[in-house]
PDB file of C-alpha atoms in Angstrom:
ATOM      1  CA  MET A   6      -6.398 -11.045  17.691  1.00 87.00           C
ATOM      2  CA  LEU A   7      -6.946  -7.383  18.536  1.00 87.00           C
ATOM      3  CA  ARG A   8      -3.212  -7.229  19.196  1.00 93.00           C
ATOM      4  CA  PHE A   9      -2.219  -8.674  15.827  1.00 94.00           C
ATOM      5  CA  ILE A  10      -4.873  -6.370  14.036  1.00 91.00           C
ATOM      6  CA  ARG A  11      -2.554  -3.166  15.709  1.00 92.00           C
ATOM      7  CA  PHE A  12       0.781  -4.881  14.726  1.00 93.00           C
ATOM      8  CA  ALA A  13      -0.174  -5.665  11.240  1.00 93.00           C
ATOM      9  CA  ASP A  14      -1.653  -2.069  10.904  1.00 91.00           C
ATOM     10  CA  ASN A  15       1.457  -0.445  12.198  1.00 91.00           C
ATOM     11  CA  LEU A  16       3.719  -2.694  10.543  1.00 92.00           C
ATOM     12  CA  SER A  17       1.916  -1.987   7.167  1.00 93.00           C
ATOM     13  CA  ALA A  18       1.688   1.869   7.959  1.00 91.00           C
ATOM     14  CA  TRP A  19       5.593   1.961   8.641  1.00 93.00           C
ATOM     15  CA  PHE A  20       6.310   0.349   5.318  1.00 94.00           C
ATOM     16  CA  GLY A  21       3.850   2.548   3.694  1.00 92.00           C
ATOM     17  CA  LYS A  22       5.060   5.674   4.993  1.00 91.00           C
ATOM     18  CA  THR A  23       8.847   4.974   4.627  1.00 92.00           C
ATOM     19  CA  PHE A  24       8.313   4.033   1.020  1.00 92.00           C
ATOM     20  CA  ALA A  25       6.161   6.979   0.330  1.00 91.00           C
ATOM     21  CA  TRP A  26       9.322   9.167   0.750  1.00 92.00           C
ATOM     22  CA  LEU A  27      10.337   7.630  -2.817  1.00 91.00           C
ATOM     23  CA  ILE A  28       7.773  10.273  -4.400  1.00 92.00           C
ATOM     24  CA  VAL A  29      10.307  12.769  -2.960  1.00 93.00           C
ATOM     25  CA  PHE A  30      12.920  11.020  -4.576  1.00 91.00           C
ATOM     26  CA  MET A  31      11.496  10.529  -7.678  1.00 91.00           C
ATOM     27  CA  SER A  32      10.161  14.071  -8.082  1.00 92.00           C
ATOM     28  CA  VAL A  33      14.201  15.141  -7.826  1.00 91.00           C
ATOM     29  CA  GLY A  34      15.339  12.611 -10.086  1.00 88.00           C
ATOM     30  CA  THR A  35      12.613  13.762 -12.945  1.00 90.00           C
ATOM     31  CA  GLY A  36      13.876  17.298 -12.461  1.00 92.00           C
ATOM     32  CA  TYR A  37      17.317  16.682 -12.762  1.00 91.00           C
ATOM     33  CA  GLU A  38      16.779  14.540 -15.709  1.00 90.00           C
ATOM     34  CA  VAL A  39      14.910  17.530 -17.265  1.00 92.00           C
ATOM     35  CA  PHE A  40      17.341  19.885 -16.425  1.00 93.00           C
ATOM     36  CA  VAL A  41      20.094  17.995 -17.919  1.00 92.00           C
ATOM     37  CA  ARG A  42      18.254  16.924 -20.552  1.00 91.00           C
ATOM     38  CA  TYR A  43      16.498  20.430 -21.967  1.00 93.00           C
ATOM     39  CA  VAL A  44      19.113  22.882 -20.456  1.00 92.00           C
ATOM     40  CA  LEU A  45      22.492  21.247 -20.683  1.00 92.00           C
ATOM     41  CA  ASN A  46      21.247  18.986 -23.554  1.00 90.00           C
ATOM     42  CA  SER A  47      22.789  15.861 -22.188  1.00 89.00           C
ATOM     43  CA  PRO A  48      20.223  13.420 -20.821  1.00 88.00           C
ATOM     44  CA  THR A  49      20.963  10.358 -18.389  1.00 86.00           C
ATOM     45  CA  ALA A  50      20.931   6.736 -19.354  1.00 82.00           C
ATOM     46  CA  TRP A  51      19.496   5.846 -15.808  1.00 83.00           C
ATOM     47  CA  ALA A  52      16.547   8.361 -15.430  1.00 83.00           C
ATOM     48  CA  LEU A  53      13.951   6.517 -16.976  1.00 82.00           C
ATOM     49  CA  ASP A  54      14.312   3.005 -15.156  1.00 84.00           C
ATOM     50  CA  VAL A  55      15.404   4.695 -11.953  1.00 85.00           C
ATOM     51  CA  SER A  56      11.946   6.420 -12.107  1.00 87.00           C
ATOM     52  CA  PHE A  57      10.129   3.277 -12.878  1.00 85.00           C
ATOM     53  CA  ILE A  58      11.729   1.271 -10.180  1.00 88.00           C
ATOM     54  CA  MET A  59      10.815   3.621  -7.560  1.00 90.00           C
ATOM     55  CA  TYR A  60       7.557   4.067  -8.726  1.00 91.00           C
ATOM     56  CA  GLY A  61       6.815   0.217  -8.654  1.00 91.00           C
ATOM     57  CA  THR A  62       8.432  -0.130  -5.318  1.00 92.00           C
ATOM     58  CA  LEU A  63       6.247   2.721  -3.994  1.00 92.00           C
ATOM     59  CA  PHE A  64       3.054   1.423  -5.289  1.00 91.00           C
ATOM     60  CA  MET A  65       3.918  -2.349  -4.134  1.00 92.00           C
ATOM     61  CA  MET A  66       5.210  -1.284  -0.657  1.00 92.00           C
ATOM     62  CA  GLY A  67       2.028   0.789  -0.250  1.00 92.00           C
ATOM     63  CA  GLY A  68      -0.353  -2.385  -0.863  1.00 92.00           C
ATOM     64  CA  ALA A  69      -0.865  -3.246   2.568  1.00 93.00           C
ATOM     65  CA  TYR A  70      -1.007   0.313   4.090  1.00 92.00           C
ATOM     66  CA  THR A  71      -3.645   0.808   1.866  1.00 91.00           C
ATOM     67  CA  LEU A  72      -5.412  -2.400   2.931  1.00 91.00           C
ATOM     68  CA  SER A  73      -5.384  -1.512   6.005  1.00 91.00           C
ATOM     69  CA  ARG A  74      -7.102   1.281   5.499  1.00 88.00           C
ATOM     70  CA  ARG A  75      -9.758   0.349   3.360  1.00 83.00           C
ATOM     71  CA  GLY A  76      -8.215   2.253   0.563  1.00 78.00           C
ATOM     72  CA  HIS A  77      -8.479  -0.314  -2.180  1.00 78.00           C
ATOM     73  CA  VAL A  78     -10.995   0.345  -4.970  1.00 77.00           C
ATOM     74  CA  ARG A  79     -14.293  -1.636  -4.523  1.00 75.00           C
ATOM     75  CA  GLY A  80     -17.500  -1.882  -6.348  1.00 74.00           C
ATOM     76  CA  ASP A  81     -19.674  -1.209  -3.000  1.00 76.00           C
ATOM     77  CA  PHE A  82     -22.868  -0.199  -4.549  1.00 79.00           C
ATOM     78  CA  ILE A  83     -24.874  -3.194  -3.165  1.00 84.00           C
ATOM     79  CA  TYR A  84     -22.079  -3.794  -0.338  1.00 83.00           C
ATOM     80  CA  ARG A  85     -22.700  -0.731   1.161  1.00 84.00           C
ATOM     81  CA  LEU A  86     -26.371  -1.696   1.793  1.00 88.00           C
ATOM     82  CA  TRP A  87     -25.717  -4.739   4.072  1.00 89.00           C
ATOM     83  CA  SER A  88     -25.599  -4.961   7.504  1.00 92.00           C
ATOM     84  CA  ASN A  89     -21.934  -4.996   9.007  1.00 92.00           C
ATOM     85  CA  ARG A  90     -22.083  -8.312   9.729  1.00 94.00           C
ATOM     86  CA  TRP A  91     -23.064  -9.467   6.437  1.00 94.00           C
ATOM     87  CA  GLN A  92     -20.370  -7.218   4.766  1.00 92.00           C
ATOM     88  CA  ALA A  93     -17.872  -9.293   7.003  1.00 93.00           C
ATOM     89  CA  ARG A  94     -18.954 -12.411   6.235  1.00 95.00           C
ATOM     90  CA  VAL A  95     -18.926 -11.833   2.438  1.00 93.00           C
ATOM     91  CA  ASP A  96     -15.169 -10.309   3.072  1.00 93.00           C
ATOM     92  CA  LEU A  97     -14.258 -13.184   4.915  1.00 95.00           C
ATOM     93  CA  VAL A  98     -15.331 -15.713   2.396  1.00 95.00           C
ATOM     94  CA  LEU A  99     -13.663 -13.643  -0.708  1.00 94.00           C
ATOM     95  CA  TYR A 100     -10.339 -13.268   1.082  1.00 95.00           C
ATOM     96  CA  PHE A 101     -10.193 -17.207   1.544  1.00 97.00           C
ATOM     97  CA  LEU A 102     -11.415 -17.450  -2.356  1.00 96.00           C
ATOM     98  CA  PHE A 103      -9.482 -14.599  -4.056  1.00 95.00           C
ATOM     99  CA  PHE A 104      -7.220 -12.488  -1.587  1.00 95.00           C
ATOM    100  CA  PHE A 105      -4.537 -15.533  -0.228  1.00 97.00           C
ATOM    101  CA  PRO A 106      -4.564 -17.754  -3.397  1.00 97.00           C
ATOM    102  CA  GLY A 107      -3.385 -14.144  -5.185  1.00 96.00           C
ATOM    103  CA  VAL A 108      -1.111 -13.375  -3.004  1.00 97.00           C
ATOM    104  CA  LEU A 109       0.444 -16.437  -2.180  1.00 97.00           C
ATOM    105  CA  ALA A 110       0.781 -16.423  -6.015  1.00 97.00           C
ATOM    106  CA  LEU A 111       2.675 -13.501  -5.778  1.00 95.00           C
ATOM    107  CA  ILE A 112       5.206 -14.375  -3.130  1.00 97.00           C
ATOM    108  CA  LEU A 113       6.023 -17.554  -4.670  1.00 96.00           C
ATOM    109  CA  ALA A 114       6.286 -15.945  -8.390  1.00 95.00           C
ATOM    110  CA  GLY A 115       7.781 -13.184  -6.825  1.00 94.00           C
ATOM    111  CA  TRP A 116      10.340 -15.666  -4.740  1.00 95.00           C
ATOM    112  CA  LYS A 117      11.120 -17.234  -7.943  1.00 95.00           C
ATOM    113  CA  TYR A 118      11.803 -14.390 -10.024  1.00 92.00           C
ATOM    114  CA  ALA A 119      13.740 -12.550  -7.456  1.00 93.00           C
ATOM    115  CA  SER A 120      16.158 -15.751  -6.452  1.00 94.00           C
ATOM    116  CA  ARG A 121      17.138 -16.216 -10.067  1.00 93.00           C
ATOM    117  CA  SER A 122      17.482 -12.192 -10.901  1.00 91.00           C
ATOM    118  CA  TRP A 123      19.908 -12.003  -7.724  1.00 92.00           C
ATOM    119  CA  SER A 124      21.640 -15.318  -9.023  1.00 92.00           C
ATOM    120  CA  TYR A 125      23.002 -13.507 -12.245  1.00 91.00           C
ATOM    121  CA  GLY A 126      22.614  -9.724 -10.924  1.00 88.00           C
ATOM    122  CA  GLU A 127      19.975  -9.078 -13.494  1.00 88.00           C
ATOM    123  CA  VAL A 128      20.018  -5.238 -14.971  1.00 86.00           C
ATOM    124  CA  SER A 129      17.349  -3.386 -17.028  1.00 82.00           C
ATOM    125  CA  VAL A 130      17.634  -4.343 -20.439  1.00 80.00           C
ATOM    126  CA  ASN A 131      15.899  -0.816 -21.347  1.00 77.00           C
ATOM    127  CA  SER A 132      18.735   0.865 -19.997  1.00 75.00           C
ATOM    128  CA  PRO A 133      22.208   1.646 -21.721  1.00 80.00           C
ATOM    129  CA  ALA A 134      23.320   2.413 -18.153  1.00 80.00           C
ATOM    130  CA  GLY A 135      22.482  -1.493 -16.835  1.00 82.00           C
ATOM    131  CA  VAL A 136      20.477  -0.433 -13.928  1.00 85.00           C
ATOM    132  CA  PRO A 137      20.434  -3.485 -11.593  1.00 87.00           C
ATOM    133  CA  ILE A 138      16.632  -4.532 -11.091  1.00 85.00           C
ATOM    134  CA  TYR A 139      17.041  -7.726  -8.612  1.00 88.00           C
ATOM    135  CA  GLN A 140      16.351  -5.441  -5.697  1.00 88.00           C
ATOM    136  CA  PHE A 141      12.814  -4.784  -7.570  1.00 88.00           C
ATOM    137  CA  LYS A 142      12.379  -8.123  -7.779  1.00 91.00           C
ATOM    138  CA  THR A 143      12.934  -8.664  -4.148  1.00 93.00           C
ATOM    139  CA  ALA A 144      10.557  -5.448  -3.617  1.00 93.00           C
ATOM    140  CA  ILE A 145       7.868  -8.177  -4.841  1.00 94.00           C
ATOM    141  CA  VAL A 146       8.430 -10.821  -2.181  1.00 95.00           C
ATOM    142  CA  VAL A 147       8.364  -8.343   0.827  1.00 96.00           C
ATOM    143  CA  ALA A 148       5.085  -6.456  -0.565  1.00 96.00           C
ATOM    144  CA  GLY A 149       3.145 -10.082  -1.006  1.00 96.00           C
ATOM    145  CA  ILE A 150       4.477 -11.027   2.813  1.00 97.00           C
ATOM    146  CA  LEU A 151       3.228  -7.536   3.988  1.00 97.00           C
ATOM    147  CA  LEU A 152      -0.227  -8.138   2.171  1.00 97.00           C
ATOM    148  CA  PHE A 153      -0.194 -11.581   3.527  1.00 98.00           C
ATOM    149  CA  ILE A 154       0.114 -10.314   7.417  1.00 97.00           C
ATOM    150  CA  GLN A 155      -2.440  -7.498   6.838  1.00 96.00           C
ATOM    151  CA  GLY A 156      -4.861 -10.285   4.836  1.00 96.00           C
ATOM    152  CA  ILE A 157      -4.755 -12.021   8.242  1.00 97.00           C
ATOM    153  CA  ALA A 158      -5.422  -9.033  10.087  1.00 96.00           C
ATOM    154  CA  GLU A 159      -8.297  -8.431   7.853  1.00 96.00           C
ATOM    155  CA  VAL A 160      -9.774 -11.516   8.287  1.00 96.00           C
ATOM    156  CA  PHE A 161      -9.522 -11.317  12.210  1.00 97.00           C
ATOM    157  CA  ARG A 162     -11.575  -7.594  11.505  1.00 95.00           C
ATOM    158  CA  CYS A 163     -14.058  -9.683   9.665  1.00 95.00           C
ATOM    159  CA  ILE A 164     -14.301 -12.143  12.875  1.00 96.00           C
ATOM    160  CA  HIS A 165     -14.636  -9.211  15.187  1.00 96.00           C
ATOM    161  CA  CYS A 166     -17.119  -7.545  13.306  1.00 94.00           C
ATOM    162  CA  ILE A 167     -19.469 -11.033  12.654  1.00 95.00           C
ATOM    163  CA  ARG A 168     -18.734 -10.842  16.954  1.00 95.00           C
ATOM    164  CA  THR A 169     -19.957  -7.491  17.590  1.00 94.00           C
ATOM    165  CA  GLY A 170     -21.406  -6.088  14.409  1.00 92.00           C
ATOM    166  CA  VAL A 171     -18.827  -3.154  14.179  1.00 91.00           C
ATOM    167  CA  TRP A 172     -16.055  -2.695  11.921  1.00 89.00           C
ATOM    168  CA  LEU A 173     -12.729  -2.342  13.921  1.00 86.00           C
ATOM    169  CA  GLU A 174     -11.285   0.625  11.992  1.00 83.00           C
ATOM    170  CA  ALA A 175      -7.438   1.370  11.635  1.00 78.00           C
ATOM    171  CA  GLU A 176      -6.065   4.607  13.326  1.00 77.00           C
ATOM    172  CA  GLU A 177      -6.652   7.490  11.670  1.00 73.00           C
ATOM    173  CA  ASP A 178      -2.957   8.736  10.641  1.00 71.00           C
ATOM    174  CA  VAL A 179      -3.521  10.782   7.585  1.00 69.00           C
ATOM    175  CA  PHE A 180      -5.818  13.586   6.976  1.00 70.00           C
ATOM    176  CA  GLU A 181      -6.765  15.237   3.760  1.00 74.00           C
ATOM    177  CA  THR A 182      -5.905  19.079   4.079  1.00 81.00           C
ATOM    178  CA  GLU A 183      -9.339  20.060   3.896  1.00 83.00           C
ATOM    179  CA  ASP A 184     -10.701  18.255   6.339  1.00 78.00           C
ATOM    180  CA  LEU A 185      -7.885  20.180   8.439  1.00 80.00           C
ATOM    181  CA  LEU A 186      -8.547  23.242   7.174  1.00 83.00           C
ATOM    182  CA  ILE A 187     -12.339  22.765   7.758  1.00 86.00           C
ATOM    183  CA  GLN A 188     -11.665  21.398  11.554  1.00 83.00           C
ATOM    184  CA  GLN A 189      -9.459  24.549  11.901  1.00 85.00           C
ATOM    185  CA  ALA A 190     -11.898  27.300  10.814  1.00 85.00           C
ATOM    186  CA  ASN A 191     -14.698  25.722  13.130  1.00 85.00           C
ATOM    187  CA  GLU A 192     -12.365  25.519  16.080  1.00 84.00           C
ATOM    188  CA  ALA A 193     -11.516  29.227  15.374  1.00 83.00           C
ATOM    189  CA  GLU A 194     -14.987  29.808  15.315  1.00 81.00           C
ATOM    190  CA  LYS A 195     -16.067  28.030  18.426  1.00 81.00           C
ATOM    191  CA  ASP A 196     -13.296  30.151  20.057  1.00 80.00           C
ATOM    192  CA  ALA A 197     -14.458  33.495  18.764  1.00 77.00           C
ATOM    193  CA  HIS A 198     -17.942  32.761  19.685  1.00 73.00           C
ATOM    194  CA  PRO A 199     -17.998  31.086  23.177  1.00 66.00           C
TER     195      PRO A 199
END
């Protein structure tokens, strides 16, 4: 059970971090479009669609990673007052009532849309450039499968917490800049005043 949790966390982290690089490509593409549109007065026919596709892909492929880091929005004004075991029990029930049916619907509908899109080489109807979008619809299926795998890991986390009373957290792999600066300042102060 613990090995599967680590596997799912690592898989989600790899996909999330890999697809996070799309933000760089989006920035470069948008900068290019602004330059050619306003400086050269020669706008592209593809930039808007490509930025939508990249942002949508980034958003979908980061879902499992966000779930593994407990980063999704939740209304925890009551939830946080409960014991860890009660939180885990409620989460476990909610995963089976809402999460898994929704993710399965995402996978099945995404498969239908993606397979149809691949069959006729679908392109964007909003773009005069005819930007292909079948690969984007495939990302729906992949994101759903990643969410399903991470959801199983979250169920195992709930079971672990019900048994032990302690949440098994994912490994910290991303830190806020402010936290790093505070940590460095504290270490420098300790070194200065031993």
